[in-house]
PDB file of C-alpha atoms in Angstrom:
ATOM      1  CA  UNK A  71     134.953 101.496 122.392  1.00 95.00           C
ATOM      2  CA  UNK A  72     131.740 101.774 120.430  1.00 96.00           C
ATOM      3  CA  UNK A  73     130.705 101.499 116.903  1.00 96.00           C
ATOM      4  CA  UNK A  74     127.637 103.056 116.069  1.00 97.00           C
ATOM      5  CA  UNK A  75     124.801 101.963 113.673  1.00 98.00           C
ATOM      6  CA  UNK A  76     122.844 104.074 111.920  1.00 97.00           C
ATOM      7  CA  UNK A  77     119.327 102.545 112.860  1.00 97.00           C
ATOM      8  CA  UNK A  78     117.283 103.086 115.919  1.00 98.00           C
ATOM      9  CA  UNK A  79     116.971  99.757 118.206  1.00 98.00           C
ATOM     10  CA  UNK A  80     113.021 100.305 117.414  1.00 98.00           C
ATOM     11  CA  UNK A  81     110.995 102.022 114.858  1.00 97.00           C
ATOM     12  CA  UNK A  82     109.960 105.403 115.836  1.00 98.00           C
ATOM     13  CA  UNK A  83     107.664 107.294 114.198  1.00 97.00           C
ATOM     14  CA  UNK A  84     105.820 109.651 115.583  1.00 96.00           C
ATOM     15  CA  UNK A  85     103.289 111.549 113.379  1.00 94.00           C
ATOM     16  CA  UNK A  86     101.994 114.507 114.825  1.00 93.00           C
ATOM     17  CA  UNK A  87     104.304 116.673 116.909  1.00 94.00           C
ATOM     18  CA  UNK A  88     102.818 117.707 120.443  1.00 95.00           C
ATOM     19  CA  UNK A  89     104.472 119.952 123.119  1.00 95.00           C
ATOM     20  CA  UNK A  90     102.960 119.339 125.956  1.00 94.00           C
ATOM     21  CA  UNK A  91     103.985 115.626 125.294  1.00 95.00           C
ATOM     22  CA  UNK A  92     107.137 116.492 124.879  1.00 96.00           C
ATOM     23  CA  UNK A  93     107.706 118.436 128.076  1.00 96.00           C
ATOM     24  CA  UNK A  94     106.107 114.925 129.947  1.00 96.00           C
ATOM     25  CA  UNK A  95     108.751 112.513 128.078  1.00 97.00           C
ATOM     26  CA  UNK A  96     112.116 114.638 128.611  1.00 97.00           C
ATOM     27  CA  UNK A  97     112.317 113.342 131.780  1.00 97.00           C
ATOM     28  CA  UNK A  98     112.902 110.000 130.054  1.00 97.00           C
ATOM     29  CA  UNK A  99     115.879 111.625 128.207  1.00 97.00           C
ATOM     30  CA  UNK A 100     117.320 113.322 131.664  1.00 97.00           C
ATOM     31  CA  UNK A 101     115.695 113.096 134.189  1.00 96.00           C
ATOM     32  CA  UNK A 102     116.629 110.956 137.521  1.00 94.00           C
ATOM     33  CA  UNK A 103     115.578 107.976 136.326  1.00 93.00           C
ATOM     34  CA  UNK A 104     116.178 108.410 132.941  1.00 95.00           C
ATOM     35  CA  UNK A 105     118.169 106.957 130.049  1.00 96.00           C
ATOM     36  CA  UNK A 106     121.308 108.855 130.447  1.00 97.00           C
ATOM     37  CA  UNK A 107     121.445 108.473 134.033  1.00 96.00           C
ATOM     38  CA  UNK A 108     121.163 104.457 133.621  1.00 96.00           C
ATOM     39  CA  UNK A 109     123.538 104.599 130.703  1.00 97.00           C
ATOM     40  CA  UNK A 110     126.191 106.987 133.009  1.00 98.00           C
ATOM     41  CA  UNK A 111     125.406 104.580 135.846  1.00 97.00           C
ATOM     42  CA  UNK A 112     126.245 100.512 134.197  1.00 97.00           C
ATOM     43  CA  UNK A 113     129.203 102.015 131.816  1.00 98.00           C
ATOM     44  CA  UNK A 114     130.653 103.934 134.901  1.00 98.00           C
ATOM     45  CA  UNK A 115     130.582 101.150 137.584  1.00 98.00           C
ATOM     46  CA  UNK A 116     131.995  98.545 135.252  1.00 98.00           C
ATOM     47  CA  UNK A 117     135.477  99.636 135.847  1.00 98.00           C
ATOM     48  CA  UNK A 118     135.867  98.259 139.445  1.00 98.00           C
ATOM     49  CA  UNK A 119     133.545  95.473 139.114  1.00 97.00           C
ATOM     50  CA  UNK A 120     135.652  92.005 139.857  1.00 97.00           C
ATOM     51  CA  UNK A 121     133.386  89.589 138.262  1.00 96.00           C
ATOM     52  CA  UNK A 122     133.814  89.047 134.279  1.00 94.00           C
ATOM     53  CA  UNK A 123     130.151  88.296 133.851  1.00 95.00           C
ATOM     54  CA  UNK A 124     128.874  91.395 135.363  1.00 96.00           C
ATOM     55  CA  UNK A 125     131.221  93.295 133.835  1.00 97.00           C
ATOM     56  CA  UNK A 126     130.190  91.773 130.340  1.00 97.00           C
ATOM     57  CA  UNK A 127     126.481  92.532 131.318  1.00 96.00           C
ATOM     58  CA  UNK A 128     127.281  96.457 133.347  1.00 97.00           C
ATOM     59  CA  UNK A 129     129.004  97.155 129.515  1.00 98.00           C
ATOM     60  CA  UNK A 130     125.885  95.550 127.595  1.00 97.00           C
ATOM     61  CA  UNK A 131     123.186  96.957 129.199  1.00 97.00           C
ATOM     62  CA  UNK A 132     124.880 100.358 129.342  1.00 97.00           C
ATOM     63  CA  UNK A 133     125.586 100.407 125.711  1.00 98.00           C
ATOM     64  CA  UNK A 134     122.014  99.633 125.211  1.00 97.00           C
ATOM     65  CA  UNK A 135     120.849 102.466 127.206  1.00 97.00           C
ATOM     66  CA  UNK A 136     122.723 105.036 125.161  1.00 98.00           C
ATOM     67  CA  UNK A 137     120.854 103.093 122.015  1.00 98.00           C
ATOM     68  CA  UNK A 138     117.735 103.955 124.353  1.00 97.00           C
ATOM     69  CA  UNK A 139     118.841 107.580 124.879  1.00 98.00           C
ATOM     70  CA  UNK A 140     118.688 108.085 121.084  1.00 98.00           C
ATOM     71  CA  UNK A 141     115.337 106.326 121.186  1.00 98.00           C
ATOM     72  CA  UNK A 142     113.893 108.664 123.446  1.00 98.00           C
ATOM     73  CA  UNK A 143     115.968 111.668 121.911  1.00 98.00           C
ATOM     74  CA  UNK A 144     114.035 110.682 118.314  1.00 98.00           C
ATOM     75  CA  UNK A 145     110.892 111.166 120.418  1.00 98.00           C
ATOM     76  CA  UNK A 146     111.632 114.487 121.413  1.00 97.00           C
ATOM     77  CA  UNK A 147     112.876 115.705 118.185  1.00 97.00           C
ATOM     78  CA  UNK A 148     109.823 114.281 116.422  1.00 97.00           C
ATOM     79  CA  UNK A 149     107.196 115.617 118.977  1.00 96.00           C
ATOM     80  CA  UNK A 150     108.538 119.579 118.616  1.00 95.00           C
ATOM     81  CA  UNK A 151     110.153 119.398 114.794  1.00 91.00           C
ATOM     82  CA  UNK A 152     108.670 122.058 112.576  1.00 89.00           C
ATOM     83  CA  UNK A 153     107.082 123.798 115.697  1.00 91.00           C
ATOM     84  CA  UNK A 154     106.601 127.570 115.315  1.00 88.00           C
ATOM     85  CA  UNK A 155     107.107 129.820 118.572  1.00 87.00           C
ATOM     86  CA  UNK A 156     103.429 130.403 118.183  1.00 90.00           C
ATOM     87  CA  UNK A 157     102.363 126.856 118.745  1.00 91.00           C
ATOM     88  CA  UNK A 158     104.670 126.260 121.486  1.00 91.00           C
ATOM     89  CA  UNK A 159     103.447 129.426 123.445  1.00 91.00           C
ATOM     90  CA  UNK A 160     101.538 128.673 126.033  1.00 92.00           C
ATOM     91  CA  UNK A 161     102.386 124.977 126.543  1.00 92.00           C
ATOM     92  CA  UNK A 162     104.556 124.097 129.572  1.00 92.00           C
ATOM     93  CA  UNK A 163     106.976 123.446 126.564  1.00 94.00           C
ATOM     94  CA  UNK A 164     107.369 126.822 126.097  1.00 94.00           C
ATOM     95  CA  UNK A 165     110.145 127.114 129.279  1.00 94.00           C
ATOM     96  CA  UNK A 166     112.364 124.800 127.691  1.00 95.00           C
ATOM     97  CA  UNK A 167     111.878 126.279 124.387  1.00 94.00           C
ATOM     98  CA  UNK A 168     113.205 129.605 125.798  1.00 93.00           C
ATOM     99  CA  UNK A 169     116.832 127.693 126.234  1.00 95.00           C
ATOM    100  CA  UNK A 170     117.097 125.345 123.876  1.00 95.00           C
ATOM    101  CA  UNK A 171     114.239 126.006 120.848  1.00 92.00           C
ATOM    102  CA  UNK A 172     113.156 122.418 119.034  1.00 93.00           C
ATOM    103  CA  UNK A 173     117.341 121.298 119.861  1.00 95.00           C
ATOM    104  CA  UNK A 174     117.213 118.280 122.009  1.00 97.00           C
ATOM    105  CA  UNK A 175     118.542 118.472 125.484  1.00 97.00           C
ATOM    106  CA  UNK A 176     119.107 116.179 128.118  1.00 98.00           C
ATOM    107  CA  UNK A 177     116.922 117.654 131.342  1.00 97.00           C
ATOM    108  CA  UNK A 178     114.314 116.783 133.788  1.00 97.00           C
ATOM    109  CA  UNK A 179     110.427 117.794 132.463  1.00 96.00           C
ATOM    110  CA  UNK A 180     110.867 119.699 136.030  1.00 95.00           C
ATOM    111  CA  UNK A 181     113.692 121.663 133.913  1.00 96.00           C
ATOM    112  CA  UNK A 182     116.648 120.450 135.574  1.00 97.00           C
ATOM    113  CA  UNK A 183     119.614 119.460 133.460  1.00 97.00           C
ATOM    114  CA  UNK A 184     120.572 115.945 133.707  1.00 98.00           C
ATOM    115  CA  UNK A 185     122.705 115.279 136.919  1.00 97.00           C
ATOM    116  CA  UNK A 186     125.322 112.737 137.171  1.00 97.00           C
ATOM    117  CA  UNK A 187     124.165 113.679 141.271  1.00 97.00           C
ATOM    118  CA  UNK A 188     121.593 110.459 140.038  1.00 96.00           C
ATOM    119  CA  UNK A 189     123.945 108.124 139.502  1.00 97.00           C
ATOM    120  CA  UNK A 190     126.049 106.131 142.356  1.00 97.00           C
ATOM    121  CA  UNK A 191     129.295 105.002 141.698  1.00 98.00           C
ATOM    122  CA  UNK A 192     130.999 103.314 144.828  1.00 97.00           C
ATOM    123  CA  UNK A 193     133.744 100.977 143.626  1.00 97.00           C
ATOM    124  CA  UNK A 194     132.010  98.447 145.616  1.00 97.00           C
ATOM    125  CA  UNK A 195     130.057  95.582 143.265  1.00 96.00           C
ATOM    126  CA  UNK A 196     127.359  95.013 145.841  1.00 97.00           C
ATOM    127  CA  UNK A 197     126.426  98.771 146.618  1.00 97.00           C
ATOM    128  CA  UNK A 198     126.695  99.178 143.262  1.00 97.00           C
ATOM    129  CA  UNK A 199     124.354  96.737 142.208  1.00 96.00           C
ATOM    130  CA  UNK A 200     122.070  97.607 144.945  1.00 95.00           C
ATOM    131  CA  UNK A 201     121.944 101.436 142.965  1.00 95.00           C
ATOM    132  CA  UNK A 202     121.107  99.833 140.056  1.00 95.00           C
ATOM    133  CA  UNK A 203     118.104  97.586 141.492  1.00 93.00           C
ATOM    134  CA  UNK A 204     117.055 100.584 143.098  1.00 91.00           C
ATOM    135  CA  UNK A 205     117.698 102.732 139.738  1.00 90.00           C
ATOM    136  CA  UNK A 206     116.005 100.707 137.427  1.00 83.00           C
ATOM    137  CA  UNK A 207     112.869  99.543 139.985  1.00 76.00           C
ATOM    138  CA  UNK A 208     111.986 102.851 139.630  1.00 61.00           C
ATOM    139  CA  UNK A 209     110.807 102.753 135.865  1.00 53.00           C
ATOM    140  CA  UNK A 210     108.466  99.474 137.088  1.00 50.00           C
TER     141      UNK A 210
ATOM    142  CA  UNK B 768     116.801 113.560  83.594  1.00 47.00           C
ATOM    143  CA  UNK B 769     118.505 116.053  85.659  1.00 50.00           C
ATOM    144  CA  UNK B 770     121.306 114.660  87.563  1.00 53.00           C
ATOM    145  CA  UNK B 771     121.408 116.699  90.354  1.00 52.00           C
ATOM    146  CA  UNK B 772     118.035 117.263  91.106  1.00 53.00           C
ATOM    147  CA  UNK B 773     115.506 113.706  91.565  1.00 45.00           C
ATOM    148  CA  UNK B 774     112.212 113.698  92.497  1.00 51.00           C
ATOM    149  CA  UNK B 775     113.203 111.947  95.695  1.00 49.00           C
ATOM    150  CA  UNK B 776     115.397 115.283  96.696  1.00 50.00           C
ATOM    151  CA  UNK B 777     118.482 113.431  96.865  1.00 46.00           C
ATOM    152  CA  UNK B 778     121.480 115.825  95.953  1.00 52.00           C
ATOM    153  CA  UNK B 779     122.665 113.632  93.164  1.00 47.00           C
ATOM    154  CA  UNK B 780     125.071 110.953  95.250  1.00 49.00           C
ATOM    155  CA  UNK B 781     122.276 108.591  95.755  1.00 46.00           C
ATOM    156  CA  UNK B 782     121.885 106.326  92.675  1.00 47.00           C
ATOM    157  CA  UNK B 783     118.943 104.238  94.774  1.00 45.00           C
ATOM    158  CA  UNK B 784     115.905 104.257  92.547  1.00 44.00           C
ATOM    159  CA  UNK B 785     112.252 103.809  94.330  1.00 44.00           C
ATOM    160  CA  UNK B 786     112.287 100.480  93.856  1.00 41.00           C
ATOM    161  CA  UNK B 787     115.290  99.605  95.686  1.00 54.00           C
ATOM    162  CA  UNK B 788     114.229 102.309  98.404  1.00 56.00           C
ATOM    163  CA  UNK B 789     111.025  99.516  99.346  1.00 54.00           C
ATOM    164  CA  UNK B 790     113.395  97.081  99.420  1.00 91.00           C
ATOM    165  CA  UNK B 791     116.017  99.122 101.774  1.00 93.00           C
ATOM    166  CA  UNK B 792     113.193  99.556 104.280  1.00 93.00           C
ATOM    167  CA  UNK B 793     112.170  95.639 104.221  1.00 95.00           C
ATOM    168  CA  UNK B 794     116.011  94.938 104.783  1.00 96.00           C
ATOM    169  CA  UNK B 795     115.958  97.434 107.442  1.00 96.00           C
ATOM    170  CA  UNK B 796     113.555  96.247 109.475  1.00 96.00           C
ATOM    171  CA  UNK B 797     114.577  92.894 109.589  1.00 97.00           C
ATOM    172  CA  UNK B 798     118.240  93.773 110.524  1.00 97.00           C
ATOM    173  CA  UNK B 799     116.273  96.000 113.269  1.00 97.00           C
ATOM    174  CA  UNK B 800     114.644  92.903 114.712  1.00 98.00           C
ATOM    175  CA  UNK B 801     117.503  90.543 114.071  1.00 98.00           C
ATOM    176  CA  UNK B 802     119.863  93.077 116.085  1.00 98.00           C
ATOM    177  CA  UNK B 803     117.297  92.979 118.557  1.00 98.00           C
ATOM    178  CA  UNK B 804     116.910  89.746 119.042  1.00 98.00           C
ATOM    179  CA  UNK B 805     120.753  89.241 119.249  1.00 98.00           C
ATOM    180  CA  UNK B 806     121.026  92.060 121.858  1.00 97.00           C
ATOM    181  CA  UNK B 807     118.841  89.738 123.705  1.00 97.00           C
ATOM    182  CA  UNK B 808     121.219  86.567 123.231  1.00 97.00           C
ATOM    183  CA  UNK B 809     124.066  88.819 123.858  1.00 97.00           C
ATOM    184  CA  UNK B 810     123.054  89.533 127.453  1.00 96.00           C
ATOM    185  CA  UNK B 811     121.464  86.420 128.326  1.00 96.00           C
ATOM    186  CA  UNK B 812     124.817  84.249 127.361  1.00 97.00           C
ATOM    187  CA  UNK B 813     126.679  87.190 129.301  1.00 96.00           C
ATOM    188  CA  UNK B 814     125.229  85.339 132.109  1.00 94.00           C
ATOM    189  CA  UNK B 815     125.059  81.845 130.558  1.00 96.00           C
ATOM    190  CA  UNK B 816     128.094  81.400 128.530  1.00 95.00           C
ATOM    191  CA  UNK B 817     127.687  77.767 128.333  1.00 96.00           C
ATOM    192  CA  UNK B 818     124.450  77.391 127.243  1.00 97.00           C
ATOM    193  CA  UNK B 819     124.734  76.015 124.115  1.00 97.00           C
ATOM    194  CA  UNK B 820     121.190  76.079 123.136  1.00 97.00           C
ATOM    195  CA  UNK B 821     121.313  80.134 123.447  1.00 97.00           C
ATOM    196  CA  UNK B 822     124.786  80.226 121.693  1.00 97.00           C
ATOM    197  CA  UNK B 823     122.780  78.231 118.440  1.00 97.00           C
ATOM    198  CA  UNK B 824     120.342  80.567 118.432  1.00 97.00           C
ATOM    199  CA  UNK B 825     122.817  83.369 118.419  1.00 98.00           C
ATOM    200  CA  UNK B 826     124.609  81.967 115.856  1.00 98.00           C
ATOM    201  CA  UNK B 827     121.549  81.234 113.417  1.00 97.00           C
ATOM    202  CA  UNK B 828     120.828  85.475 113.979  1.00 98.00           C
ATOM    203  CA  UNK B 829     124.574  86.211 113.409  1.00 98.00           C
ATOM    204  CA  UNK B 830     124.299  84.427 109.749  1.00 97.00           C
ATOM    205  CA  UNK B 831     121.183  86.628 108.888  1.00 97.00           C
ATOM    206  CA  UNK B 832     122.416  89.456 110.054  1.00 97.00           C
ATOM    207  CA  UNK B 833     125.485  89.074 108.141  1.00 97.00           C
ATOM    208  CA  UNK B 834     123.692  88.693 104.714  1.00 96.00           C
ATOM    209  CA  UNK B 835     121.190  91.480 105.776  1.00 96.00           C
ATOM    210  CA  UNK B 836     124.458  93.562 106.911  1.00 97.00           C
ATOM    211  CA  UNK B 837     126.165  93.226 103.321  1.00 96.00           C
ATOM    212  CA  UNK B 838     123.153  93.533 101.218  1.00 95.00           C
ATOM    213  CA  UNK B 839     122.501  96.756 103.439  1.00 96.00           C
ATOM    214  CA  UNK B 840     125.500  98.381 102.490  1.00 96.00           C
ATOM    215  CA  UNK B 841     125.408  97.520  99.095  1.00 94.00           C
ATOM    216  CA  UNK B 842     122.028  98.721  98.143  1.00 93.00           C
ATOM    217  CA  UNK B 843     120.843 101.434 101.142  1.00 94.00           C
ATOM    218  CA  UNK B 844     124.390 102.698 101.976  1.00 94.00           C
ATOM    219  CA  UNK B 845     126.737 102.062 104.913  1.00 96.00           C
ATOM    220  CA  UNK B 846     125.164 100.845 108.723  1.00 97.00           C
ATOM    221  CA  UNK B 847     128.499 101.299 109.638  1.00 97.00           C
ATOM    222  CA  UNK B 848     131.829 103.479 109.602  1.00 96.00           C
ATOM    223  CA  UNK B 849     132.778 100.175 108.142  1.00 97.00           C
ATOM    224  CA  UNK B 850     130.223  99.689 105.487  1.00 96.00           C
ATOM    225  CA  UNK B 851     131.316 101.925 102.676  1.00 96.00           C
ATOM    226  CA  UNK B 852     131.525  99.650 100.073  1.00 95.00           C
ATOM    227  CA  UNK B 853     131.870 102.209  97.130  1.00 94.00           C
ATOM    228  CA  UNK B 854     135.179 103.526  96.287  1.00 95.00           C
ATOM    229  CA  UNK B 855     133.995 106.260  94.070  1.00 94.00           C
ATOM    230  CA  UNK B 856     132.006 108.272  97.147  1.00 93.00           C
ATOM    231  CA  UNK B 857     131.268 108.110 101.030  1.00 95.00           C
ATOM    232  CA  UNK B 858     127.902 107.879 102.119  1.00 94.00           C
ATOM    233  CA  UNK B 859     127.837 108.302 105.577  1.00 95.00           C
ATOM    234  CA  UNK B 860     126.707 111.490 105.843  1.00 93.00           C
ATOM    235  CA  UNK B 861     123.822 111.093 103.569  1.00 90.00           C
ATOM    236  CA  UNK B 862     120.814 111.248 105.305  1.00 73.00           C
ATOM    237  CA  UNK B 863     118.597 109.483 106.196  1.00 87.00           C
ATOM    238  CA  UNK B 864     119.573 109.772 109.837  1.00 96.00           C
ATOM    239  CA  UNK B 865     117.808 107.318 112.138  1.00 97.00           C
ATOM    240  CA  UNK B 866     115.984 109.831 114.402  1.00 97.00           C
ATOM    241  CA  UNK B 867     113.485 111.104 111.542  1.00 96.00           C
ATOM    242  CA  UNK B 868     110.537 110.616 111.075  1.00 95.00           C
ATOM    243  CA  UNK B 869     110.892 109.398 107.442  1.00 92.00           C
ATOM    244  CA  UNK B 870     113.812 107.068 108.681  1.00 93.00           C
ATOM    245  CA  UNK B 871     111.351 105.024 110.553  1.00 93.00           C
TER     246      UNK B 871
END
C-alpha cells in the first residue's frame, strides 16, 4: 500500500504562469511516454514478476513515478493558476481549457487522454522488461 | 490580537509564528534531499542487498531523517497520516499543500 507525504520529491516553483508551456509539458503528465504511463507500467507488471529483486525495484521505481506524476502535475497547476479565459484565448492551451479549465488532467499535449493502450503488461519478466527499456529510452 | 484572523491568513488552527515558519522551510528542505537521497539507496540496495557500504549510508540518512521527521511534525504539522502529534486538533488538511507555489 502507500503512504503519502506531503512534500514534493523536488522543489517546484514556478513563478510566472504560461499557457503555451503548459500545453508542451502535459504530455509529461499523460502522454505515451509520460509519468502515469511509466507509473501504470512498473506497479502493474510487478505482480507476475518471479524474481524478488525486480519486484522490489518494478514497486520502487513505480512508486516514484507517481511522486513524479505529482511533480509534473504541480507544473501544470502552477503554469495556468489564476489564468483568466482571456489570457488563455488564443494559446493552443485554450483546447484543453474548453474541457477541463485550470483543473489538471492527465492527457497527451496532442489532446488525447492518457491511455493505458501505452503500457504493456505481458506476464512475461523478459517482454516485460524489454517494454520498459523501450518505455523509458524514449525520455533519453 | 485577533484570534481568528493573522496576518499570515491562517484560519486560527495554526499557532506557527514567522519565525518558526523559516525554520519549517529549512527543515523541509533538508528532509526533501535526505528522502531523496534515500530513494536513491533504496533502489540501489534493491539490487545490492549486501552491500554493506550502501546499507551504512542508508542508515546514516535514516537517523536524520528521523530527527528531521519528528521535529517536522512537531513544529510545521504532520508529513504524514501518521504525524499528528497534537491531540487537541488535526492538521492534515491545513494547507500548505505541496503542489503550490508558496509550498515550494
Amino acid at each position: 500500500m502507500w503512504i503519502y507525504e506531503k512534500k514534493l520529491q523536488y522543489p517546484v516553483k514556478i513563478a510566472n504562469p504560461n499557457p503555451k508551456l503548459a500545453q508542451v509539458i502535459i504530455s509529461q503528465l499523460g502522454g505515451p511516454d509520460g509519468e502515469m504511463g511509466a507509473a501504470m507500467r512498473y506497479l502493474h507488471q510487478r505482480y507476475s514478476c518471479p524474481y524478488e529483486k525486480v519486484t522490489g525495484i518494478l514497486t520502487d521505481i513505480g512508486s516514484e513515478e507517481l511522486s513524479h506524476l505529482e511533480m509534473v502535475a504541480a507544473v501544470i497547476h502552477q503554469l495556468t493558476r489564476n489564468l483568466t479565459a482571456e489570457q488563455i484565448a488564443g494559446t493552443p492551451f485554450a483546447t484543453y481549457f474548453v474541457d477541463h479549465t485550470t483543473g489538471v488532467y492527465p492527457i497527451a499535449a496532442s489532446g488525447v487522454p492518457f491511455d493505458m493502450k501505452y503500457v504493456g503488461v505481458k506476464g512475461d519478466i523478459l517482454a516485460d522488461l524489454n517494454e520498459d527499456l523501450a518505455a523509458d529510452a524514449t525520455i533519453l | 490580537m485577533d484570534n481568528n484572523v493573522k496576518s499570515c491568513g491562517c484560519n486560527g488552527n495554526s499557532r506557527r509564528r514567522n519565525a518558526d515558519a523559516i525554520g519549517c522551510n529549512a527543515l523541509k528542505k533538508r528532509f526533501q534531499q535526505i528522502e531523496f537521497a534515500l530513494t536513491e539507496a533504496v533502489l540501489y540496495l534493491d539490487a545490492y542487498p549486501e552491500c554493506n557500504e550502501a546499507l551504512g549510508f542508508y542508515h546514516t540518512l535514516l537517523e536524520e531523517r528521523e530527527q528531521l521527521l519528528s521535529a517536522i511534525n512537531a513544529q510545521c504539522g504532520p508529513m504524514t497520516h501518521y504525524g499528528n502529534v497534537s491531540r487537541e486538533e488535526w492538521s492534515w488538511v491545513n494547507s500548505p499543500w505541496p503542489w503550490n507555489y508558496d509550498a515550494n
